[in-house]
Amino acid sequence: MRIGSYQLKNRILLAPMAGITDQPFRRICAHYGAGLTFSEMMSTNPQVWHTEKSKLRLAHHQEAGINAVQIAGCNPDEMAKAAQVNVEYGAELIDINMGCPAKKVNRKMAGSALLQYPDLVKRILDAVVNAVCVPVTLKIRTGWDRDNRNCVEIARIAEQCGVQALTIHGRTRSCMFEGEAEYDNIKAVKQQISIPVIANGDITSAEKAKYVLNYTNADAIMIGRGSLGNPWLFQVMEGLIEKDSIVLEPSLNEKCNVILQHIQDLHHFYGAEKGCRIARKHVAWYLQGIQANPVFRQAFNAITDPKEQLIALEDFFNLILMDKEKNVRTTT
């Protein structure tokens, strides 16, 4: 799939997620097959552009692939300026957020709140597209609520404004993350526009990914919550979608090594205190797919020293691997 001048390596993308898709996580997902990853959402407020938090969000590594940055706001001029600043900082693709359902974002008339105002959507898209020389993409929901699903109208506006690709999360803003994704509406959008359409929502397995692509005729899929604690999902999906073959997840030993490296990278990237804090949620997600252990999780969450976190996690993984080896011996 192409977005502007960029040829992606496959049709499986990592969604931008606040507090999650930082540089360390994007690198892992790209390694396991994500064709494109996005930064966390960046505000258009110029007062925060040069803060330490923003610098960390913008931090990029070539191993993560194309440097795609998502911005959010409601003022066309500020959005255009934010896009320009991010391109100056190295962004190779600008994604506009009109899909976030969070109240603190919507109260500022940003994210999915903008879907209520198609004229403003057009002004923002025109401003950003004309302000930068890199591809501009857009992420939306199917509408503000079930009585106001206007994704086809917004999609047409996006295409007319020069947006290079459109991602649709198959829910309205009022649905938040409840209920099932509306693939019929994504399919309807795909039938009405010619730019690439990326389907998003409830895609947590390779089989579901293939089904959504076939049903909606979308050009690509985007994985969000399904990647939490499960970055190797991209590898399995790529095998089935791009090669029509079954690709197994990494071995338990490889997973444990990747997790340890991820936690160490978080410590280095954020520093000891913040790195330890962020590591806790990632470990919780990883353990759901390996071995849920509330006792260990509680003990791990109490650790405040980076080295102690790594030692505790490595010891826990060694016990799991030893138990697995014993089970193999007894069954053979």
Short mmCIF file of C-alpha atoms in Angstrom, two decimals:
data_model
loop_
_atom_site.label_atom_id
_atom_site.label_comp_id
_atom_site.label_asym_id
_atom_site.label_seq_id
_atom_site.Cartn_x
_atom_site.Cartn_y
_atom_site.Cartn_z
CA MET A 1 0.00 0.00 0.00
CA ARG A 2 1.16 3.53 -0.77
CA ILE A 3 0.58 6.70 1.21
CA GLY A 4 1.74 9.60 -0.88
CA SER A 5 5.28 8.83 -1.96
CA TYR A 6 5.76 6.11 0.65
CA GLN A 7 5.41 2.43 -0.17
CA LEU A 8 4.57 0.56 3.02
CA LYS A 9 6.03 -2.91 3.55
CA ASN A 10 2.59 -4.36 4.32
CA ARG A 11 -1.02 -3.48 5.11
CA ILE A 12 -0.85 -3.82 8.90
CA LEU A 13 -0.46 -0.59 10.86
CA LEU A 14 -0.02 0.26 14.53
CA ALA A 15 -2.55 2.79 15.83
CA PRO A 16 -1.40 5.92 17.65
CA MET A 17 -2.25 5.47 21.34
CA ALA A 18 -1.68 8.03 24.08
CA GLY A 19 0.77 6.83 26.69
CA ILE A 20 1.60 3.68 24.72
CA THR A 21 3.07 4.21 21.25
CA ASP A 22 6.32 5.75 22.40
CA GLN A 23 9.60 5.10 20.62
CA PRO A 24 10.47 1.84 22.46
CA PHE A 25 7.08 0.25 21.74
CA ARG A 26 6.99 1.42 18.11
CA ARG A 27 10.39 -0.15 17.51
CA ILE A 28 9.22 -3.53 18.80
CA CYS A 29 6.04 -3.47 16.72
CA ALA A 30 7.97 -2.47 13.61
CA HIS A 31 10.44 -5.29 14.24
CA TYR A 32 7.59 -7.81 14.33
CA GLY A 33 6.00 -6.55 11.15
CA ALA A 34 4.00 -3.34 11.63
CA GLY A 35 4.06 -1.63 8.23
CA LEU A 36 3.64 1.83 9.73
CA THR A 37 3.63 3.13 13.30
CA PHE A 38 2.41 6.48 14.64
CA SER A 39 3.60 8.62 17.52
CA GLU A 40 1.41 9.50 20.44
CA MET A 41 -0.98 12.40 19.84
CA MET A 42 0.71 15.81 19.84
CA SER A 43 -1.13 18.95 20.94
CA THR A 44 -1.25 22.05 18.73
CA ASN A 45 -0.69 24.24 21.80
CA PRO A 46 2.64 25.99 21.08
CA GLN A 47 3.35 26.29 24.81
CA VAL A 48 3.97 22.55 25.05
CA TRP A 49 5.91 21.97 21.81
CA HIS A 50 9.31 22.30 23.45
CA THR A 51 8.58 20.58 26.75
CA GLU A 52 10.39 17.41 27.79
CA LYS A 53 7.16 15.43 27.44
CA SER A 54 6.69 16.58 23.84
CA LYS A 55 10.32 15.87 22.99
CA LEU A 56 9.89 12.29 24.22
CA ARG A 57 6.72 11.88 22.17
CA LEU A 58 8.50 13.13 19.06
CA ALA A 59 11.60 11.00 19.60
CA HIS A 60 12.04 8.73 16.62
CA HIS A 61 14.37 5.89 15.66
CA GLN A 62 14.96 4.61 12.14
CA GLU A 63 14.10 1.08 13.33
CA ALA A 64 10.50 2.26 13.76
CA GLY A 65 10.28 3.06 10.04
CA ILE A 66 8.56 6.14 8.63
CA ASN A 67 8.35 8.95 11.17
CA ALA A 68 4.57 9.48 11.34
CA VAL A 69 3.33 12.05 13.87
CA GLN A 70 -0.28 12.56 14.92
CA ILE A 71 -1.54 16.02 15.84
CA ALA A 72 -4.79 17.13 17.47
CA GLY A 73 -6.52 20.49 17.79
CA CYS A 74 -9.38 22.56 16.42
CA ASN A 75 -7.87 25.80 15.12
CA PRO A 76 -6.90 25.54 11.43
CA ASP A 77 -3.99 27.99 11.70
CA GLU A 78 -2.62 26.34 14.84
CA MET A 79 -2.97 22.90 13.27
CA ALA A 80 -1.09 24.07 10.19
CA LYS A 81 1.68 25.57 12.32
CA ALA A 82 1.93 22.43 14.44
CA ALA A 83 2.26 20.33 11.30
CA GLN A 84 5.05 22.59 10.04
CA VAL A 85 6.92 22.45 13.35
CA ASN A 86 6.70 18.66 13.46
CA VAL A 87 8.00 18.39 9.90
CA GLU A 88 10.91 20.65 10.91
CA TYR A 89 11.56 18.19 13.76
CA GLY A 90 11.67 15.29 11.30
CA ALA A 91 8.09 14.13 10.76
CA GLU A 92 7.73 12.40 7.39
CA LEU A 93 3.94 12.02 7.61
CA ILE A 94 1.32 14.03 9.51
CA ASP A 95 -1.80 12.30 10.82
CA ILE A 96 -4.74 14.40 12.02
CA ASN A 97 -6.73 13.08 14.97
CA MET A 98 -10.49 13.40 14.59
CA GLY A 99 -11.23 10.11 16.29
CA CYS A 100 -10.20 10.42 19.93
CA PRO A 101 -13.30 10.05 22.16
CA ALA A 102 -11.68 11.25 25.41
CA LYS A 103 -13.67 13.93 27.22
CA LYS A 104 -10.61 16.09 27.96
CA VAL A 105 -9.86 16.18 24.21
CA ASN A 106 -13.47 16.65 23.08
CA ARG A 107 -14.03 19.50 25.55
CA LYS A 108 -11.43 21.45 23.59
CA MET A 109 -13.40 20.72 20.40
CA ALA A 110 -10.64 18.38 19.21
CA GLY A 111 -10.60 14.69 18.33
CA SER A 112 -13.96 13.16 17.43
CA ALA A 113 -15.83 16.30 18.53
CA LEU A 114 -14.85 17.84 15.19
CA LEU A 115 -17.05 15.35 13.33
CA GLN A 116 -20.02 17.51 14.37
CA TYR A 117 -18.70 20.38 12.25
CA PRO A 118 -17.89 19.32 8.65
CA ASP A 119 -17.14 22.93 7.59
CA LEU A 120 -14.49 23.22 10.30
CA VAL A 121 -13.13 19.81 9.32
CA LYS A 122 -12.64 21.10 5.78
CA ARG A 123 -10.89 24.27 6.96
CA ILE A 124 -8.50 22.26 9.15
CA LEU A 125 -7.68 19.75 6.43
CA ASP A 126 -7.14 22.45 3.82
CA ALA A 127 -4.85 24.36 6.18
CA VAL A 128 -2.69 21.38 7.14
CA VAL A 129 -2.41 19.88 3.64
CA ASN A 130 -1.35 23.24 2.21
CA ALA A 131 1.12 23.90 5.03
CA VAL A 132 3.43 20.90 4.60
CA CYS A 133 5.11 18.98 1.81
CA VAL A 134 4.70 15.55 3.43
CA PRO A 135 1.63 13.29 3.15
CA VAL A 136 -1.28 14.12 5.44
CA THR A 137 -3.60 11.39 6.70
CA LEU A 138 -6.74 11.51 8.81
CA LYS A 139 -8.21 9.28 11.52
CA ILE A 140 -11.93 9.48 12.29
CA ARG A 141 -14.82 7.56 13.81
CA THR A 142 -18.07 6.76 12.03
CA GLY A 143 -19.70 9.85 13.55
CA TRP A 144 -20.48 11.69 16.76
CA ASP A 145 -23.32 9.37 17.79
CA ARG A 146 -25.63 6.78 16.28
CA ASP A 147 -28.05 9.40 15.01
CA ASN A 148 -25.24 11.34 13.34
CA ARG A 149 -23.04 8.91 11.44
CA ASN A 150 -21.40 11.10 8.81
CA CYS A 151 -18.20 9.21 8.02
CA VAL A 152 -18.99 9.13 4.28
CA GLU A 153 -19.40 12.92 4.20
CA ILE A 154 -16.16 13.47 6.14
CA ALA A 155 -14.34 10.97 3.91
CA ARG A 156 -15.38 12.86 0.78
CA ILE A 157 -14.21 16.12 2.33
CA ALA A 158 -10.86 14.53 3.21
CA GLU A 159 -10.33 13.29 -0.33
CA GLN A 160 -11.24 16.68 -1.81
CA CYS A 161 -8.78 18.41 0.52
CA GLY A 162 -5.85 16.23 -0.54
CA VAL A 163 -5.65 13.86 2.41
CA GLN A 164 -3.61 10.83 1.32
CA ALA A 165 -5.24 8.10 3.44
CA LEU A 166 -8.16 7.76 5.82
CA THR A 167 -8.37 5.56 8.92
CA ILE A 168 -11.81 4.77 10.33
CA HIS A 169 -12.41 3.38 13.79
CA GLY A 170 -15.70 1.55 13.39
CA ARG A 171 -17.54 3.21 16.26
CA THR A 172 -19.17 6.54 16.94
CA ARG A 173 -17.77 8.81 19.61
CA SER A 174 -20.70 8.02 21.91
CA CYS A 175 -19.92 4.31 21.65
CA MET A 176 -16.43 4.92 23.07
CA PHE A 177 -14.99 1.37 22.98
CA GLU A 178 -18.21 -0.46 23.74
CA GLY A 179 -20.15 -2.76 21.44
CA GLU A 180 -18.93 -4.20 18.16
CA ALA A 181 -17.12 -2.28 15.45
CA GLU A 182 -19.29 -1.14 12.52
CA TYR A 183 -17.57 -2.66 9.51
CA ASP A 184 -20.56 -1.88 7.27
CA ASN A 185 -19.81 1.83 7.60
CA ILE A 186 -16.14 1.33 6.78
CA LYS A 187 -17.20 -0.64 3.72
CA ALA A 188 -19.55 2.18 2.69
CA VAL A 189 -16.74 4.73 2.91
CA LYS A 190 -14.43 2.56 0.84
CA GLN A 191 -17.06 2.42 -1.89
CA GLN A 192 -17.29 6.22 -2.04
CA ILE A 193 -13.66 7.40 -2.16
CA SER A 194 -10.52 6.45 -4.04
CA ILE A 195 -7.82 7.25 -1.46
CA PRO A 196 -6.61 4.36 0.74
CA VAL A 197 -8.98 3.41 3.55
CA ILE A 198 -7.62 1.81 6.72
CA ALA A 199 -10.01 -0.21 8.89
CA ASN A 200 -9.67 -0.04 12.68
CA GLY A 201 -11.56 -1.54 15.61
CA ASP A 202 -11.75 -4.93 17.35
CA ILE A 203 -9.01 -6.51 15.22
CA THR A 204 -7.20 -8.79 17.65
CA SER A 205 -6.26 -11.85 15.59
CA ALA A 206 -4.89 -12.70 12.17
CA GLU A 207 -8.15 -14.36 11.20
CA LYS A 208 -10.17 -11.28 12.19
CA ALA A 209 -7.75 -9.07 10.29
CA LYS A 210 -8.20 -11.07 7.10
CA TYR A 211 -11.98 -11.08 7.54
CA VAL A 212 -12.13 -7.29 7.99
CA LEU A 213 -9.96 -6.67 4.93
CA ASN A 214 -12.10 -8.96 2.80
CA TYR A 215 -15.43 -7.68 4.12
CA THR A 216 -14.72 -3.96 3.92
CA ASN A 217 -12.36 -4.09 0.93
CA ALA A 218 -10.16 -1.71 2.93
CA ASP A 219 -6.62 -1.14 1.78
CA ALA A 220 -5.12 -1.84 5.20
CA ILE A 221 -5.95 -2.48 8.83
CA MET A 222 -4.85 -0.68 11.97
CA ILE A 223 -4.22 -2.48 15.26
CA GLY A 224 -4.65 -0.66 18.56
CA ARG A 225 -5.57 -2.41 21.80
CA GLY A 226 -4.87 -5.83 20.27
CA SER A 227 -1.15 -5.03 20.29
CA LEU A 228 -0.94 -4.37 24.03
CA GLY A 229 1.36 -7.02 25.46
CA ASN A 230 1.22 -8.71 22.09
CA PRO A 231 3.51 -6.97 19.55
CA TRP A 232 4.19 -10.30 17.82
CA LEU A 233 0.61 -10.20 16.59
CA PHE A 234 1.89 -8.19 13.61
CA GLN A 235 4.15 -11.09 12.62
CA VAL A 236 1.27 -13.56 12.66
CA MET A 237 -1.02 -11.18 10.77
CA GLU A 238 1.57 -10.42 8.12
CA GLY A 239 2.04 -14.12 7.46
CA LEU A 240 -1.66 -14.78 6.93
CA ILE A 241 -2.55 -11.57 5.08
CA GLU A 242 0.51 -11.02 2.90
CA LYS A 243 1.74 -14.59 2.41
CA ASP A 244 -1.38 -16.66 3.10
CA SER A 245 0.66 -18.79 5.45
CA ILE A 246 0.52 -19.64 9.13
CA VAL A 247 3.33 -17.96 11.06
CA LEU A 248 3.72 -18.96 14.69
CA GLU A 249 4.33 -16.53 17.51
CA PRO A 250 7.90 -16.36 18.87
CA SER A 251 8.95 -18.95 21.41
CA LEU A 252 8.36 -18.25 25.08
CA ASN A 253 12.07 -17.76 25.54
CA GLU A 254 12.17 -15.11 22.79
CA LYS A 255 9.14 -13.34 24.23
CA CYS A 256 10.76 -13.17 27.67
CA ASN A 257 13.95 -11.73 26.20
CA VAL A 258 12.01 -9.13 24.20
CA ILE A 259 10.04 -8.07 27.27
CA LEU A 260 13.18 -7.69 29.36
CA GLN A 261 14.77 -5.58 26.63
CA HIS A 262 11.59 -3.49 26.33
CA ILE A 263 11.58 -2.75 30.06
CA GLN A 264 15.26 -1.84 29.98
CA ASP A 265 14.64 0.45 27.00
CA LEU A 266 11.84 2.18 28.93
CA HIS A 267 14.22 2.83 31.82
CA HIS A 268 16.79 4.37 29.49
CA PHE A 269 14.26 6.33 27.48
CA TYR A 270 12.30 7.90 30.35
CA GLY A 271 14.75 7.74 33.21
CA ALA A 272 14.52 5.64 36.37
CA GLU A 273 11.38 6.98 38.05
CA LYS A 274 9.13 7.42 35.03
CA GLY A 275 10.56 4.36 33.29
CA CYS A 276 9.67 2.13 36.25
CA ARG A 277 6.18 3.54 36.38
CA ILE A 278 5.49 3.04 32.67
CA ALA A 279 7.04 -0.44 32.76
CA ARG A 280 4.34 -1.64 35.17
CA LYS A 281 1.45 -1.36 32.71
CA HIS A 282 3.42 -3.02 29.92
CA VAL A 283 4.41 -5.92 32.17
CA ALA A 284 0.75 -6.34 33.18
CA TRP A 285 -0.25 -6.56 29.51
CA TYR A 286 2.56 -8.97 28.66
CA LEU A 287 1.73 -11.28 31.54
CA GLN A 288 -1.88 -11.62 30.37
CA GLY A 289 -0.56 -13.49 27.35
CA ILE A 290 2.14 -15.45 29.15
CA GLN A 291 1.08 -16.21 32.70
CA ALA A 292 -1.30 -14.05 34.68
CA ASN A 293 -0.01 -13.89 38.25
CA PRO A 294 -1.62 -11.22 40.46
CA VAL A 295 0.78 -11.93 43.33
CA PHE A 296 3.85 -11.26 41.19
CA ARG A 297 2.19 -8.29 39.52
CA GLN A 298 1.46 -6.68 42.89
CA ALA A 299 5.04 -7.25 44.03
CA PHE A 300 6.42 -5.92 40.74
CA ASN A 301 4.32 -2.77 40.96
CA ALA A 302 5.88 -1.97 44.32
CA ILE A 303 9.42 -1.95 42.90
CA THR A 304 10.85 1.53 42.27
CA ASP A 305 14.41 0.67 41.23
CA PRO A 306 15.10 -0.18 37.54
CA LYS A 307 17.66 -2.90 38.30
CA GLU A 308 15.37 -4.54 40.82
CA GLN A 309 12.53 -4.52 38.28
CA LEU A 310 14.69 -6.34 35.74
CA ILE A 311 15.97 -8.86 38.30
CA ALA A 312 12.46 -9.64 39.56
CA LEU A 313 11.12 -10.01 36.03
CA GLU A 314 14.02 -12.21 34.92
CA ASP A 315 13.63 -14.46 37.98
CA PHE A 316 9.90 -14.79 37.30
CA PHE A 317 10.50 -15.69 33.65
CA ASN A 318 13.14 -18.27 34.62
CA LEU A 319 10.58 -20.00 36.85
CA ILE A 320 8.05 -20.05 34.00
CA LEU A 321 10.60 -21.44 31.56
CA MET A 322 11.71 -24.10 34.07
CA ASP A 323 8.11 -25.17 34.64
CA LYS A 324 7.55 -25.40 30.92
CA GLU A 325 10.67 -27.53 30.47
CA LYS A 326 9.54 -29.87 33.26
CA ASN A 327 6.13 -30.25 31.63
CA VAL A 328 7.75 -31.10 28.31
CA ARG A 329 9.88 -33.78 29.96
CA THR A 330 6.96 -35.38 31.77
CA THR A 331 4.81 -35.51 28.62
CA THR A 332 7.64 -37.07 26.58
#
